[in-house]
PDB file of C-alpha atoms in Angstrom:
ATOM      1  CA  MET A 137      21.320   0.262 -76.295  1.00  0.00           C
ATOM      2  CA  ALA A 138      20.600   3.787 -75.018  1.00  0.00           C
ATOM      3  CA  GLY A 139      19.143   2.259 -71.861  1.00  0.00           C
ATOM      4  CA  ASP A 140      22.406   0.407 -71.228  1.00  0.00           C
ATOM      5  CA  PHE A 141      24.359   3.637 -71.585  1.00  0.00           C
ATOM      6  CA  GLU A 142      22.070   5.450 -69.176  1.00  0.00           C
ATOM      7  CA  ARG A 143      22.235   2.576 -66.706  1.00  0.00           C
ATOM      8  CA  GLY A 144      26.031   2.655 -66.916  1.00  0.00           C
ATOM      9  CA  LYS A 145      26.075   6.402 -66.295  1.00  0.00           C
ATOM     10  CA  ARG A 146      23.775   6.193 -63.328  1.00  0.00           C
ATOM     11  CA  ASN A 147      25.815   3.413 -61.689  1.00  0.00           C
ATOM     12  CA  GLY A 148      29.183   4.987 -62.390  1.00  0.00           C
ATOM     13  CA  GLY A 149      29.899   2.392 -65.069  1.00  0.00           C
ATOM     14  CA  PRO A 150      32.586   2.566 -67.714  1.00  0.00           C
ATOM     15  CA  LYS A 151      30.786   5.235 -69.746  1.00  0.00           C
ATOM     16  CA  ASP A 152      30.792   7.701 -66.814  1.00  0.00           C
ATOM     17  CA  ARG A 153      34.314   9.147 -66.772  1.00  0.00           C
ATOM     18  CA  SER A 154      33.388  11.951 -64.366  1.00  0.00           C
ATOM     19  CA  ARG A 155      33.387   9.558 -61.393  1.00  0.00           C
ATOM     20  CA  SER A 156      36.554   7.639 -62.155  1.00  0.00           C
ATOM     21  CA  SER A 157      39.832   8.610 -60.535  1.00  0.00           C
ATOM     22  CA  SER A 158      42.456  10.346 -62.588  1.00  0.00           C
ATOM     23  CA  ARG A 159      45.047   7.849 -61.341  1.00  0.00           C
ATOM     24  CA  PRO A 160      45.076   4.468 -63.024  1.00  0.00           C
ATOM     25  CA  GLY A 161      44.343   1.642 -60.605  1.00  0.00           C
ATOM     26  CA  ALA A 162      43.258   3.968 -57.772  1.00  0.00           C
ATOM     27  CA  GLU A 163      40.012   2.032 -57.310  1.00  0.00           C
ATOM     28  CA  MET A 164      42.038  -1.169 -56.891  1.00  0.00           C
ATOM     29  CA  LEU A 165      43.907   0.314 -53.933  1.00  0.00           C
ATOM     30  CA  GLU A 166      40.623   0.878 -52.109  1.00  0.00           C
ATOM     31  CA  LYS A 167      39.535  -2.781 -52.285  1.00  0.00           C
ATOM     32  CA  GLN A 168      39.735  -5.237 -49.400  1.00  0.00           C
ATOM     33  CA  PRO A 169      42.825  -7.422 -49.891  1.00  0.00           C
ATOM     34  CA  PRO A 170      42.241 -11.143 -50.514  1.00  0.00           C
ATOM     35  CA  TYR A 171      41.386 -12.737 -47.180  1.00  0.00           C
ATOM     36  CA  ASN A 172      39.269 -15.691 -46.134  1.00  0.00           C
ATOM     37  CA  ALA A 173      38.371 -15.498 -42.438  1.00  0.00           C
ATOM     38  CA  GLU A 174      36.656 -18.885 -42.536  1.00  0.00           C
ATOM     39  CA  ALA A 175      39.744 -20.604 -43.950  1.00  0.00           C
ATOM     40  CA  GLU A 176      41.994 -18.950 -41.365  1.00  0.00           C
ATOM     41  CA  MET A 177      39.663 -20.064 -38.581  1.00  0.00           C
ATOM     42  CA  ALA A 178      39.432 -23.552 -40.093  1.00  0.00           C
ATOM     43  CA  VAL A 179      43.232 -23.902 -40.047  1.00  0.00           C
ATOM     44  CA  LEU A 180      43.321 -22.960 -36.377  1.00  0.00           C
ATOM     45  CA  GLY A 181      40.307 -25.133 -35.558  1.00  0.00           C
ATOM     46  CA  SER A 182      41.931 -28.069 -37.348  1.00  0.00           C
ATOM     47  CA  ILE A 183      44.995 -27.748 -35.132  1.00  0.00           C
ATOM     48  CA  LEU A 184      42.805 -27.729 -32.019  1.00  0.00           C
ATOM     49  CA  LEU A 185      40.968 -30.834 -33.215  1.00  0.00           C
ATOM     50  CA  LYS A 186      44.076 -32.656 -34.383  1.00  0.00           C
ATOM     51  CA  PRO A 187      47.319 -31.133 -33.053  1.00  0.00           C
ATOM     52  CA  ASP A 188      49.380 -33.443 -35.293  1.00  0.00           C
ATOM     53  CA  ALA A 189      48.013 -31.481 -38.251  1.00  0.00           C
ATOM     54  CA  CYS A 190      50.356 -28.697 -37.163  1.00  0.00           C
ATOM     55  CA  ASP A 191      53.252 -30.511 -38.876  1.00  0.00           C
ATOM     56  CA  GLU A 192      51.559 -30.477 -42.264  1.00  0.00           C
ATOM     57  CA  ILE A 193      50.028 -27.018 -41.869  1.00  0.00           C
ATOM     58  CA  SER A 194      53.307 -25.403 -40.846  1.00  0.00           C
ATOM     59  CA  MET A 195      54.847 -26.629 -44.105  1.00  0.00           C
ATOM     60  CA  ILE A 196      52.224 -24.617 -45.998  1.00  0.00           C
ATOM     61  CA  VAL A 197      51.396 -21.584 -43.841  1.00  0.00           C
ATOM     62  CA  ARG A 198      53.647 -19.128 -42.030  1.00  0.00           C
ATOM     63  CA  LYS A 199      52.343 -16.929 -39.228  1.00  0.00           C
ATOM     64  CA  GLU A 200      52.701 -13.907 -41.543  1.00  0.00           C
ATOM     65  CA  ASP A 201      50.207 -15.508 -43.930  1.00  0.00           C
ATOM     66  CA  PHE A 202      47.316 -14.817 -41.567  1.00  0.00           C
ATOM     67  CA  TYR A 203      45.586 -11.546 -42.359  1.00  0.00           C
ATOM     68  CA  ASP A 204      43.667 -11.283 -39.099  1.00  0.00           C
ATOM     69  CA  ASP A 205      45.893 -10.234 -36.182  1.00  0.00           C
ATOM     70  CA  ALA A 206      44.131 -12.478 -33.667  1.00  0.00           C
ATOM     71  CA  HIS A 207      44.440 -15.474 -36.006  1.00  0.00           C
ATOM     72  CA  ARG A 208      48.136 -14.711 -36.552  1.00  0.00           C
ATOM     73  CA  LYS A 209      48.798 -14.411 -32.819  1.00  0.00           C
ATOM     74  CA  LEU A 210      46.925 -17.630 -32.014  1.00  0.00           C
ATOM     75  CA  TYR A 211      48.771 -19.535 -34.745  1.00  0.00           C
ATOM     76  CA  GLU A 212      52.073 -18.194 -33.446  1.00  0.00           C
ATOM     77  CA  HIS A 213      51.300 -19.537 -29.960  1.00  0.00           C
ATOM     78  CA  MET A 214      50.200 -22.875 -31.395  1.00  0.00           C
ATOM     79  CA  LEU A 215      53.441 -23.151 -33.381  1.00  0.00           C
ATOM     80  CA  ASN A 216      55.523 -22.250 -30.335  1.00  0.00           C
ATOM     81  CA  MET A 217      53.777 -24.908 -28.277  1.00  0.00           C
ATOM     82  CA  HIS A 218      54.178 -27.479 -31.033  1.00  0.00           C
ATOM     83  CA  ASP A 219      57.826 -26.636 -31.705  1.00  0.00           C
ATOM     84  CA  SER A 220      58.689 -26.899 -28.022  1.00  0.00           C
ATOM     85  CA  GLY A 221      57.061 -30.341 -27.816  1.00  0.00           C
ATOM     86  CA  ARG A 222      54.097 -29.249 -25.707  1.00  0.00           C
ATOM     87  CA  ARG A 223      50.618 -30.606 -26.339  1.00  0.00           C
ATOM     88  CA  ILE A 224      48.102 -28.291 -27.946  1.00  0.00           C
ATOM     89  CA  ASP A 225      44.648 -28.305 -26.407  1.00  0.00           C
ATOM     90  CA  VAL A 226      42.282 -25.534 -25.368  1.00  0.00           C
ATOM     91  CA  THR A 227      43.219 -25.555 -21.674  1.00  0.00           C
ATOM     92  CA  LEU A 228      46.956 -25.448 -22.300  1.00  0.00           C
ATOM     93  CA  LEU A 229      46.485 -22.868 -25.036  1.00  0.00           C
ATOM     94  CA  VAL A 230      44.466 -20.615 -22.722  1.00  0.00           C
ATOM     95  CA  ASP A 231      47.233 -20.894 -20.117  1.00  0.00           C
ATOM     96  CA  GLU A 232      49.861 -20.035 -22.747  1.00  0.00           C
ATOM     97  CA  LEU A 233      47.871 -17.048 -24.002  1.00  0.00           C
ATOM     98  CA  LYS A 234      47.271 -15.735 -20.484  1.00  0.00           C
ATOM     99  CA  ARG A 235      50.958 -16.028 -19.549  1.00  0.00           C
ATOM    100  CA  ALA A 236      51.812 -13.980 -22.646  1.00  0.00           C
ATOM    101  CA  ASN A 237      49.032 -11.440 -21.916  1.00  0.00           C
ATOM    102  CA  ASP A 238      47.462 -12.275 -25.279  1.00  0.00           C
ATOM    103  CA  PHE A 239      44.275 -14.005 -24.117  1.00  0.00           C
ATOM    104  CA  ASP A 240      42.133 -10.860 -23.968  1.00  0.00           C
ATOM    105  CA  ARG A 241      43.915  -9.291 -26.947  1.00  0.00           C
ATOM    106  CA  ILE A 242      42.782 -12.048 -29.282  1.00  0.00           C
ATOM    107  CA  GLY A 243      39.200 -12.061 -28.011  1.00  0.00           C
ATOM    108  CA  GLY A 244      39.288 -14.382 -25.012  1.00  0.00           C
ATOM    109  CA  ALA A 245      37.103 -17.422 -24.459  1.00  0.00           C
ATOM    110  CA  GLN A 246      34.491 -16.355 -27.007  1.00  0.00           C
ATOM    111  CA  PHE A 247      37.116 -16.163 -29.757  1.00  0.00           C
ATOM    112  CA  LEU A 248      38.560 -19.563 -28.848  1.00  0.00           C
ATOM    113  CA  ALA A 249      35.053 -21.045 -28.837  1.00  0.00           C
ATOM    114  CA  GLN A 250      34.520 -19.713 -32.381  1.00  0.00           C
ATOM    115  CA  ILE A 251      37.820 -21.259 -33.455  1.00  0.00           C
ATOM    116  CA  GLY A 252      36.848 -24.566 -31.857  1.00  0.00           C
ATOM    117  CA  ASP A 253      33.528 -24.523 -33.703  1.00  0.00           C
ATOM    118  CA  ALA A 254      35.033 -23.461 -37.044  1.00  0.00           C
ATOM    119  CA  VAL A 255      35.387 -26.995 -38.412  1.00  0.00           C
ATOM    120  CA  PRO A 256      33.770 -30.341 -37.618  1.00  0.00           C
ATOM    121  CA  THR A 257      36.865 -32.297 -38.690  1.00  0.00           C
ATOM    122  CA  ALA A 258      40.536 -31.660 -39.388  1.00  0.00           C
ATOM    123  CA  ALA A 259      40.396 -33.797 -42.524  1.00  0.00           C
ATOM    124  CA  HIS A 260      40.634 -30.771 -44.815  1.00  0.00           C
ATOM    125  CA  ALA A 261      43.333 -28.886 -42.883  1.00  0.00           C
ATOM    126  CA  LYS A 262      45.746 -28.936 -45.806  1.00  0.00           C
ATOM    127  CA  HIS A 263      43.084 -27.490 -48.113  1.00  0.00           C
ATOM    128  CA  TYR A 264      42.274 -24.685 -45.632  1.00  0.00           C
ATOM    129  CA  ALA A 265      45.992 -23.926 -45.256  1.00  0.00           C
ATOM    130  CA  THR A 266      46.367 -23.716 -49.029  1.00  0.00           C
ATOM    131  CA  ILE A 267      43.573 -21.122 -49.185  1.00  0.00           C
ATOM    132  CA  VAL A 268      45.279 -19.033 -46.494  1.00  0.00           C
ATOM    133  CA  ARG A 269      48.596 -19.279 -48.307  1.00  0.00           C
ATOM    134  CA  THR A 270      47.081 -18.384 -51.688  1.00  0.00           C
ATOM    135  CA  ASP A 271      45.452 -15.269 -50.250  1.00  0.00           C
ATOM    136  CA  ALA A 272      48.709 -14.286 -48.531  1.00  0.00           C
ATOM    137  CA  THR A 273      50.598 -14.654 -51.809  1.00  0.00           C
ATOM    138  CA  SER A 274      48.027 -12.471 -53.560  1.00  0.00           C
ATOM    139  CA  ARG A 275      48.399  -9.824 -50.840  1.00  0.00           C
ATOM    140  CA  SER A 276      52.183  -9.939 -51.234  1.00  0.00           C
ATOM    141  CA  LEU A 277      51.794  -9.431 -54.978  1.00  0.00           C
ATOM    142  CA  ILE A 278      49.428  -6.516 -54.380  1.00  0.00           C
ATOM    143  CA  ASP A 279      51.883  -4.916 -51.940  1.00  0.00           C
ATOM    144  CA  ALA A 280      54.819  -5.366 -54.321  1.00  0.00           C
ATOM    145  CA  SER A 281      52.807  -4.119 -57.285  1.00  0.00           C
ATOM    146  CA  THR A 282      51.636  -1.061 -55.360  1.00  0.00           C
ATOM    147  CA  GLU A 283      55.212  -0.241 -54.419  1.00  0.00           C
ATOM    148  CA  ILE A 284      56.320  -0.723 -58.022  1.00  0.00           C
ATOM    149  CA  LEU A 285      53.475   1.520 -59.196  1.00  0.00           C
ATOM    150  CA  ARG A 286      54.461   4.285 -56.759  1.00  0.00           C
ATOM    151  CA  GLU A 287      58.091   4.091 -57.849  1.00  0.00           C
ATOM    152  CA  ALA A 288      57.085   4.125 -61.522  1.00  0.00           C
ATOM    153  CA  TYR A 289      55.223   7.412 -61.029  1.00  0.00           C
ATOM    154  CA  ASP A 290      58.371   9.021 -59.599  1.00  0.00           C
ATOM    155  CA  PRO A 291      60.169  10.656 -62.556  1.00  0.00           C
ATOM    156  CA  SER A 292      63.475  10.582 -60.676  1.00  0.00           C
ATOM    157  CA  ASN A 293      63.606   6.770 -60.915  1.00  0.00           C
ATOM    158  CA  ASP A 294      65.625   5.328 -63.763  1.00  0.00           C
ATOM    159  CA  PRO A 295      63.350   2.893 -65.655  1.00  0.00           C
ATOM    160  CA  ARG A 296      66.088   0.255 -65.999  1.00  0.00           C
ATOM    161  CA  GLU A 297      66.831   0.347 -62.287  1.00  0.00           C
ATOM    162  CA  LEU A 298      63.121   0.275 -61.561  1.00  0.00           C
ATOM    163  CA  LEU A 299      62.735  -2.852 -63.691  1.00  0.00           C
ATOM    164  CA  GLY A 300      65.512  -4.534 -61.726  1.00  0.00           C
ATOM    165  CA  ARG A 301      63.932  -3.631 -58.388  1.00  0.00           C
ATOM    166  CA  ALA A 302      60.503  -4.733 -59.620  1.00  0.00           C
ATOM    167  CA  GLU A 303      61.928  -8.081 -60.671  1.00  0.00           C
ATOM    168  CA  GLN A 304      63.596  -8.496 -57.273  1.00  0.00           C
ATOM    169  CA  LYS A 305      60.335  -7.756 -55.466  1.00  0.00           C
ATOM    170  CA  ILE A 306      58.410 -10.346 -57.466  1.00  0.00           C
ATOM    171  CA  PHE A 307      61.117 -13.008 -57.222  1.00  0.00           C
ATOM    172  CA  SER A 308      61.426 -12.435 -53.470  1.00  0.00           C
ATOM    173  CA  ILE A 309      57.767 -13.463 -53.146  1.00  0.00           C
ATOM    174  CA  LEU A 310      58.601 -16.710 -54.934  1.00  0.00           C
ATOM    175  CA  ASP A 311      61.641 -17.240 -52.710  1.00  0.00           C
ATOM    176  CA  ARG A 312      59.620 -16.720 -49.519  1.00  0.00           C
ATOM    177  CA  ARG A 313      56.946 -19.120 -50.711  1.00  0.00           C
ATOM    178  CA  GLY A 314      59.410 -21.915 -51.355  1.00  0.00           C
ATOM    179  CA  SER A 315      58.392 -25.021 -53.219  1.00  0.00           C
ATOM    180  CA  ALA A 316      55.497 -26.087 -50.960  1.00  0.00           C
TER     181      ALA A 316
END
């Protein structure tokens, strides 16, 4: 029992109050937000393998759902190509990215090769998209909760008004997510 206490102290465990922040939840704000790079790449790779998957994926994932900027930008170009009735393949995508001066910004040919190699089949595209969406929803909840927490610490905020704003923030996440 004493060994457990000592181990907890040495590792900054729950018994060691000297290392914990005085602000509740401060350690949570330092964590990496939920994000699955492999799932994001698999969504994009699935579209390259099977461009028709874009219809189903776009019903699940919005461009804002991608955490990685390069993934978001690539998905945006893919959606634009798809929505305008243009075929999506690597050659046409490279041309599109170069015309928009985004080819080098996203990582160039090496990045596109990684995306192309991310998945062997597009069969699980919907599953990958669901992972991306779930992580994006969690990040939205974290952002809203952090904002609510900051407002709650401000003594000038009326608690009743704060409750109303907090409710609006949470329900707006549900509204943006839709029923998909």
